[in-house]
Short mmCIF file of C-alpha atoms in Angstrom, two decimals:
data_model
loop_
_atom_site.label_atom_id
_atom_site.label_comp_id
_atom_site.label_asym_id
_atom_site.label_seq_id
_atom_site.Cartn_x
_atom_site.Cartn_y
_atom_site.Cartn_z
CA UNK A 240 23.81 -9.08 -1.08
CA UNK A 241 23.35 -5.43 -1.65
CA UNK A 242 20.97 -5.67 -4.19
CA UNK A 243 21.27 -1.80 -5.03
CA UNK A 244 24.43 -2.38 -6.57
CA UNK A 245 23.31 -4.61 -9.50
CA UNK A 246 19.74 -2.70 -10.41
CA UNK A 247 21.19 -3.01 -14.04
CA UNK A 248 21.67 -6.10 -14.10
CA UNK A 249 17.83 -6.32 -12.88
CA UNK A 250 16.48 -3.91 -15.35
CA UNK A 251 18.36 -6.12 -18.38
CA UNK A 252 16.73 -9.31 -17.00
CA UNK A 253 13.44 -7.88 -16.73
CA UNK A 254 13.05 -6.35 -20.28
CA UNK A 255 14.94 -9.01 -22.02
CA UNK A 256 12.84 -12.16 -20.44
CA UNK A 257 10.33 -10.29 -17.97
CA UNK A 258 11.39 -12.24 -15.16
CA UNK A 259 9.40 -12.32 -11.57
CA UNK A 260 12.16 -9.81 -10.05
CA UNK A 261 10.87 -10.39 -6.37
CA UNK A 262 10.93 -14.24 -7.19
CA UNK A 263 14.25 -13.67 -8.87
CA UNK A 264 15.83 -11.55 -5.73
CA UNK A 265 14.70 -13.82 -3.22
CA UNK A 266 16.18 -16.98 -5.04
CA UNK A 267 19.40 -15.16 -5.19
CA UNK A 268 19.84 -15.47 -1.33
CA UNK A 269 18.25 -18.58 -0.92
CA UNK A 270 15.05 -16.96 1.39
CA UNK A 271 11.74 -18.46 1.18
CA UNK A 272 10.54 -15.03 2.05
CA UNK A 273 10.29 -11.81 0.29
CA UNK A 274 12.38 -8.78 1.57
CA UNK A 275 11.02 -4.96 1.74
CA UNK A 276 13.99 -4.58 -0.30
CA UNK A 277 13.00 -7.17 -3.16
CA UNK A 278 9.38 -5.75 -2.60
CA UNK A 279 10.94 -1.84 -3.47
CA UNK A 280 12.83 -3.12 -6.45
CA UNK A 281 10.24 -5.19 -7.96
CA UNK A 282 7.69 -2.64 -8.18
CA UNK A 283 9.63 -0.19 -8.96
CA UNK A 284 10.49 -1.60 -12.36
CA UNK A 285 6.67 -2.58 -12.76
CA UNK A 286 6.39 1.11 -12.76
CA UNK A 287 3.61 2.19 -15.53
CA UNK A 288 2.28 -0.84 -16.70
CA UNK A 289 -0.88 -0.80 -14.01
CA UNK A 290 -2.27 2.79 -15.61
CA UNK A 291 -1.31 0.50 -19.15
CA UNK A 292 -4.12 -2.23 -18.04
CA UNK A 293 -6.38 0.11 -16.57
CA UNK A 294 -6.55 1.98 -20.15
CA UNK A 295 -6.70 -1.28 -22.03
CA UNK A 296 -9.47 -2.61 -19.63
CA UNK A 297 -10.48 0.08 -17.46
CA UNK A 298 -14.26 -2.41 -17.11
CA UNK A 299 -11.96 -4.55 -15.05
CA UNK A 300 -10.96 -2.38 -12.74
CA UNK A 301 -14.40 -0.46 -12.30
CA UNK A 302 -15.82 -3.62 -11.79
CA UNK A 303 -13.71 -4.16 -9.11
CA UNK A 304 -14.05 -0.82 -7.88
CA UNK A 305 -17.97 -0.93 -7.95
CA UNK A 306 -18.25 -3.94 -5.26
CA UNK A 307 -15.73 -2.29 -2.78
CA UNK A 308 -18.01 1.36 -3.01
CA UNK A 309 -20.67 -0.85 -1.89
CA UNK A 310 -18.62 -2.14 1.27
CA UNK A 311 -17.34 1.68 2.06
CA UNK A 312 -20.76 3.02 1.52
CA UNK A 313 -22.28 0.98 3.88
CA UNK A 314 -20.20 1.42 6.67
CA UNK A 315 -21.81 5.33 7.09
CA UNK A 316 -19.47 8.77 7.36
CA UNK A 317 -16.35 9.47 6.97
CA UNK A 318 -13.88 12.28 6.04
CA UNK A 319 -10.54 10.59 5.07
CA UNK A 320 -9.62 7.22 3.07
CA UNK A 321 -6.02 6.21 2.63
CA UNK A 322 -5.09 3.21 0.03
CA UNK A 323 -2.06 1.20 1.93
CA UNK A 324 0.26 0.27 -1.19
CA UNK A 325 -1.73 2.70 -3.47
CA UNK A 326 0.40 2.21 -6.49
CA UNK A 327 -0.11 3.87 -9.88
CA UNK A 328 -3.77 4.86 -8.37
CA UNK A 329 -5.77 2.78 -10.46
CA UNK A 330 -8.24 1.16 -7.50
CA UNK A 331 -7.96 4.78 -5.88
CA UNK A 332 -8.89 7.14 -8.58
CA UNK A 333 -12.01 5.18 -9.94
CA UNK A 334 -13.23 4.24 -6.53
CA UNK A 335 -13.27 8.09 -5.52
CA UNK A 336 -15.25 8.92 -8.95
CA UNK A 337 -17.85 6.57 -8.12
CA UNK A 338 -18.40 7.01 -4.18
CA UNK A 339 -21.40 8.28 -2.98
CA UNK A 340 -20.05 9.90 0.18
CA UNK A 341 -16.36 11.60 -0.82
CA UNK A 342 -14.03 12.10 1.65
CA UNK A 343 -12.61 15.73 2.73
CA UNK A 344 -9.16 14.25 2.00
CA UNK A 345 -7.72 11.08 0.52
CA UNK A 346 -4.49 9.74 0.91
CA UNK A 347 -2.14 6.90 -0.94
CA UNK A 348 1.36 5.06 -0.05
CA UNK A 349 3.64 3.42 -1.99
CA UNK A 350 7.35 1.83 -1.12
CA UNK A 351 8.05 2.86 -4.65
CA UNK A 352 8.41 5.91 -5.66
CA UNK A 353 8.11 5.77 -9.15
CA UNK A 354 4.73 4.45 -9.04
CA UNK A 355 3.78 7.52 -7.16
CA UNK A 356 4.42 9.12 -9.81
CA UNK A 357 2.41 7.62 -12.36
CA UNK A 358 -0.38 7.92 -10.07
CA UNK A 359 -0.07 11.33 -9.80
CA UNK A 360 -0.45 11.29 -13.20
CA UNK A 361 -3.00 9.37 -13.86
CA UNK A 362 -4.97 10.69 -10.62
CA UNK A 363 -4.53 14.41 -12.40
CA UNK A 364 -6.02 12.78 -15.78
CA UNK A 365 -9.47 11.94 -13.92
CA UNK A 366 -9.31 15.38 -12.57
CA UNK A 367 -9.17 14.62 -8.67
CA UNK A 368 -7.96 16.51 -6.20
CA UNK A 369 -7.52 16.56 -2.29
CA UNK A 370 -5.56 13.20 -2.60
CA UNK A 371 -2.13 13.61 -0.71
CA UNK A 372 0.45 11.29 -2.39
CA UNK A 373 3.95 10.00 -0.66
CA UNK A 374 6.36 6.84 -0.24
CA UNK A 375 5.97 5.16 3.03
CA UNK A 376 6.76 1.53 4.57
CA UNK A 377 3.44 -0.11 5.64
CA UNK A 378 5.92 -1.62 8.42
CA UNK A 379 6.56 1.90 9.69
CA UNK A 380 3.98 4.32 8.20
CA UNK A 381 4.41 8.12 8.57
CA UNK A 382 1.14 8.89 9.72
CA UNK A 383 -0.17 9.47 13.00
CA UNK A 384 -2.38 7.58 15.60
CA UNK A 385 -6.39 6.73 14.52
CA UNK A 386 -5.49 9.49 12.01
CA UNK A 387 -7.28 8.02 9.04
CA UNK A 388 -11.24 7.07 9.60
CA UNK A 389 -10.91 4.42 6.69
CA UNK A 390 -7.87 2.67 5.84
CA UNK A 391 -7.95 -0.05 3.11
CA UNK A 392 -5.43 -2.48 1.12
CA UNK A 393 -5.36 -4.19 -2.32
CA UNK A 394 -3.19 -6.90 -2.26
CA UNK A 395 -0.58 -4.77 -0.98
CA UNK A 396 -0.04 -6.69 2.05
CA UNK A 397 0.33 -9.83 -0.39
CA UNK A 398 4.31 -10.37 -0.89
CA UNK A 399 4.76 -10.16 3.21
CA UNK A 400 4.41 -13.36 3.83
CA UNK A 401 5.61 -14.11 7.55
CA UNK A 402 5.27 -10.76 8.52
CA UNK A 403 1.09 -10.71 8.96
CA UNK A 404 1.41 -9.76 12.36
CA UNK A 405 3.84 -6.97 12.25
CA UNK A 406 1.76 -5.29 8.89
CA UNK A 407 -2.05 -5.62 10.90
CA UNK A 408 -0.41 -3.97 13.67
CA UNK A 409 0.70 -1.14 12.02
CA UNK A 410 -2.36 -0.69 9.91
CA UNK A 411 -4.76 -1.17 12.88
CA UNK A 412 -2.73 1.35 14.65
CA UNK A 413 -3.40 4.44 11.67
CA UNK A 414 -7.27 3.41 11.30
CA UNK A 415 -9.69 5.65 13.20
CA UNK A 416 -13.00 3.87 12.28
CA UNK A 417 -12.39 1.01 9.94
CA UNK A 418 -9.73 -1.20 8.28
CA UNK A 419 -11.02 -3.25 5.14
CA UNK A 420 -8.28 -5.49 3.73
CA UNK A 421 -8.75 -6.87 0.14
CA UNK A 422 -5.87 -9.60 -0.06
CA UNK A 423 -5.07 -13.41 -1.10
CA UNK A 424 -7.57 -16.06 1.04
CA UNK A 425 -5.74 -19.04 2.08
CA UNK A 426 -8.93 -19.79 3.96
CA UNK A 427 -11.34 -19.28 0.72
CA UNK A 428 -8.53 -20.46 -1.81
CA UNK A 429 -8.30 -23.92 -3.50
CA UNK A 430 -5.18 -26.79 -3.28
CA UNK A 431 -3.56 -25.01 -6.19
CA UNK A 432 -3.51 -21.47 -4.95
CA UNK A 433 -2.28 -22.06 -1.75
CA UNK A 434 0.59 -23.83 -3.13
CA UNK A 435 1.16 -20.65 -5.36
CA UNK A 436 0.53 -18.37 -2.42
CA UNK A 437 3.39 -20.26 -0.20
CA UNK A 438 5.47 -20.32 -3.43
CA UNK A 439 5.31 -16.79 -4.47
CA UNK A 440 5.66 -16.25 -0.03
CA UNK A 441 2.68 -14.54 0.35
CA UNK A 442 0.43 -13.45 3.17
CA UNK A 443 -1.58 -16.79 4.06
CA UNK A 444 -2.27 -15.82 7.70
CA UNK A 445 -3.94 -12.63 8.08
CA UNK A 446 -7.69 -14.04 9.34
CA UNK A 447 -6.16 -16.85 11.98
CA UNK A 448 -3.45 -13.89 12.91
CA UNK A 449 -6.45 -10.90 13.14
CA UNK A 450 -8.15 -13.48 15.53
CA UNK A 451 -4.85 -13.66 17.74
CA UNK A 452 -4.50 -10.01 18.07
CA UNK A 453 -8.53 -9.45 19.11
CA UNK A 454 -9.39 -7.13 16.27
CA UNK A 455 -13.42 -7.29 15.53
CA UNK A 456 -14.16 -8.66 12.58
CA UNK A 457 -17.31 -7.63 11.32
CA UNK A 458 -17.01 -9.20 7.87
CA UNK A 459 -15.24 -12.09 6.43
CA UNK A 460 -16.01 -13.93 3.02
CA UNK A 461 -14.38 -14.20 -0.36
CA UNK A 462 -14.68 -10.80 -2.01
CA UNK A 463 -17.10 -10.49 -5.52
CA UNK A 464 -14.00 -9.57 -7.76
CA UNK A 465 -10.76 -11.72 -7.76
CA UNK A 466 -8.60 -11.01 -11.20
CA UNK A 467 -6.56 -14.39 -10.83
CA UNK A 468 -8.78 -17.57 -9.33
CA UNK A 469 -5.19 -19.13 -8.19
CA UNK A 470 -4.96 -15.73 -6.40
CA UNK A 471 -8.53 -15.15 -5.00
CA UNK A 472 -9.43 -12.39 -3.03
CA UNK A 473 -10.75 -11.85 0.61
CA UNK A 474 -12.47 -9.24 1.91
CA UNK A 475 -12.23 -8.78 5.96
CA UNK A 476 -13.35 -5.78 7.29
CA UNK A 477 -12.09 -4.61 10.96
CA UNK A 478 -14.47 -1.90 12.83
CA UNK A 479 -12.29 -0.05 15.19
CA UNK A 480 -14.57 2.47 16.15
CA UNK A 481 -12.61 5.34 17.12
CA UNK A 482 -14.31 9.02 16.96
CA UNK A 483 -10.34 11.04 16.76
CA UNK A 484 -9.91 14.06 14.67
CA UNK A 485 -6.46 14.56 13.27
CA UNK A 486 -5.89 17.39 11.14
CA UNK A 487 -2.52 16.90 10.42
CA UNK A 488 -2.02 12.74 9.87
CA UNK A 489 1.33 13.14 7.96
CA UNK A 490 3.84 12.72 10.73
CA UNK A 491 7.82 11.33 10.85
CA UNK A 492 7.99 8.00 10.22
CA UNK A 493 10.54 6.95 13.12
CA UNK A 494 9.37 9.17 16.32
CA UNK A 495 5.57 9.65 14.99
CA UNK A 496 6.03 13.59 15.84
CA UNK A 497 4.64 16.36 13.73
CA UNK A 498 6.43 17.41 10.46
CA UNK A 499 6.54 20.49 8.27
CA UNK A 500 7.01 21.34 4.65
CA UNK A 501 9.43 23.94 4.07
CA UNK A 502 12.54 24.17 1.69
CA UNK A 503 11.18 21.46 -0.26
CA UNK A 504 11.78 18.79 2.48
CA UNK A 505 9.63 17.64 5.09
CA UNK A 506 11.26 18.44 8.65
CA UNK A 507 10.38 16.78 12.27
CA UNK A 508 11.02 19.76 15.22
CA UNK A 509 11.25 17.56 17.48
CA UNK A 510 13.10 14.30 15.66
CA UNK A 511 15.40 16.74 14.06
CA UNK A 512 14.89 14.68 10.96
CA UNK A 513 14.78 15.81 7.40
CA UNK A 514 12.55 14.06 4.30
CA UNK A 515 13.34 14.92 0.89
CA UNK A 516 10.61 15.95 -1.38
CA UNK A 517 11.30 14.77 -5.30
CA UNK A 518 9.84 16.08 -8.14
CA UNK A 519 6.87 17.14 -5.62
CA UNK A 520 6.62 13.60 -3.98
CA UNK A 521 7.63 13.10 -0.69
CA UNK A 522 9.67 10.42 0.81
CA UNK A 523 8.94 9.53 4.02
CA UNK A 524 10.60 6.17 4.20
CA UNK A 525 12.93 5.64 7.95
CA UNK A 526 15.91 5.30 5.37
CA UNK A 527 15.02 8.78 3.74
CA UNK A 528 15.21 10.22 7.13
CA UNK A 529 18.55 12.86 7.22
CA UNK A 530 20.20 14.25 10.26
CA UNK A 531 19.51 18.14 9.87
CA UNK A 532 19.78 19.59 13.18
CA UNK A 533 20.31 22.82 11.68
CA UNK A 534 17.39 22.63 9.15
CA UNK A 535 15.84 25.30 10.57
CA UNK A 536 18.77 27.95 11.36
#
């Protein structure tokens, strides 16, 4: 089903009864697991309401934030942080307030694009700066090689369920010096969560799949802060050790090759590929990607 087609249909059902649109998507063709495309969709109508709770409670979130500056603190220098599934910015913008060591440059990725631009928002209302904000796939990130010394997630990795191997891949790949994932624990989670976790077809084998693909683990437990105890969170922390210095991370997401900024679209020389840029965000999703060959005539 082309799901694009009937968005308001969606947006009826979700203000009218607030239904769980990725639950509600997947159910319609009969999958156990959730689609990029349900993912997109879902979040994109969630849109706003994450800078909402962070105003209501902002303690919650700083709370949150204060055990995870202790984990990036202690793990020495670095000069860029990206958040993987960065949202409307509210784990981002308080954790770079309350860092010890700031990075040069910060990043953040969403699939949605409207959330990017709440977070832009909201990121501009703490009065940060040097934070580079786009849409990107975690499956197919547009950002280069050990280009990024610390890469981290907040249950963004959650709703990809089946697809553990294909995301740590990926992530692994962009991380120069670290990769700290904050998502669900099957291994730390009771009877009744992981029956929610397979229900809701989320992640439940990141640790046992990390351990297949070699990765060092240098710290596994159940993290200080979980919001939802049928949802708890892990914290695993992967030292890659690379020393790389990328200047330029932001890349095409298809061929990995350099891109530029010019006539307010990002453009690949050498993939002849064009990425809109709206309302200042870009879009560097693979299905953003336009044949320009002439871009540049």
């Amino acid at each position: 089903m082309d799901k694009l087609r009937i968005l308001s249909r969606i947006k009826e059902l979700y203000l009218e009864s607030n239904i769980n649109i990725i639950n509600y998507l997947r159910e319609l063709d009969e999958r156990k697991q959730n689609s990029i495309e349900d993912i997109m969709i879902s979040y994109d109508f969630q849109a706003g309401t994450y800078v909402d709770d962070y105003k209501k409670h902002p303690y919650l979130k700083e709370e949150f934030c204060s055990y995870l500056v202790k984990v990036i603190d202690g793990l020495g220098q670095f000069s860029s942080l990206l958040e993987i599934g960065v949202g409307e910015g509210t784990t981002l913008g308080p954790l770079l307030l309350a860092l010890k060591t700031k990075p040069d440059m910060s990043y953040g990725f969403d699939i949605s694009w409207s959330r990017i631009k709440y977070a832009k928002n909201f990121l501009n209302e703490l009065k940060l700066d040097n934070i580079n904000l786009f849409v990107g796939d975690l499956f197919c990130a547009p950002l280069k090689d050990n280009s990024i010394d610390i890469v981290y997630t907040v249950h963004s990795i959650e709703p990809n369920g089946g697809k553990e191997k294909e995301a740590l891949i990926e992530l692994y790949r962009i991380a120069n010096k670290y990769l700290i994932l904050l998502e669900p624990s099957f291994e730390f989670a009771s009877e009744a969560a992981r029956d929610r976790m397979l229900s809701h077809g989320y992640v439940t084998k990141l640790y046992s799949t990390i351990k297949e693909l070699g990765y060092n683990v240098i710290e596994h437990r159940l993290f200080d802060v979980s919001a939802n105890p049928l949802n708890p969170t892990g914290l695993i922390i992967i030292e890659k050790g690379f020393n790389s210095q990328v200047s330029n991370p932001l890349c095409c997401p298809i061929t990995k090759a350099d891109i530029l900024n010019k006539n307010n679209a990002y453009f690949s020389k050498e993939s002849l590929l064009a990425y809109p840029i709206i309302d200042g965000i870009p879009c560097l999703l693979t299905q953003n990607a336009i044949v320009a060959s002439k871009f540049l005539d």
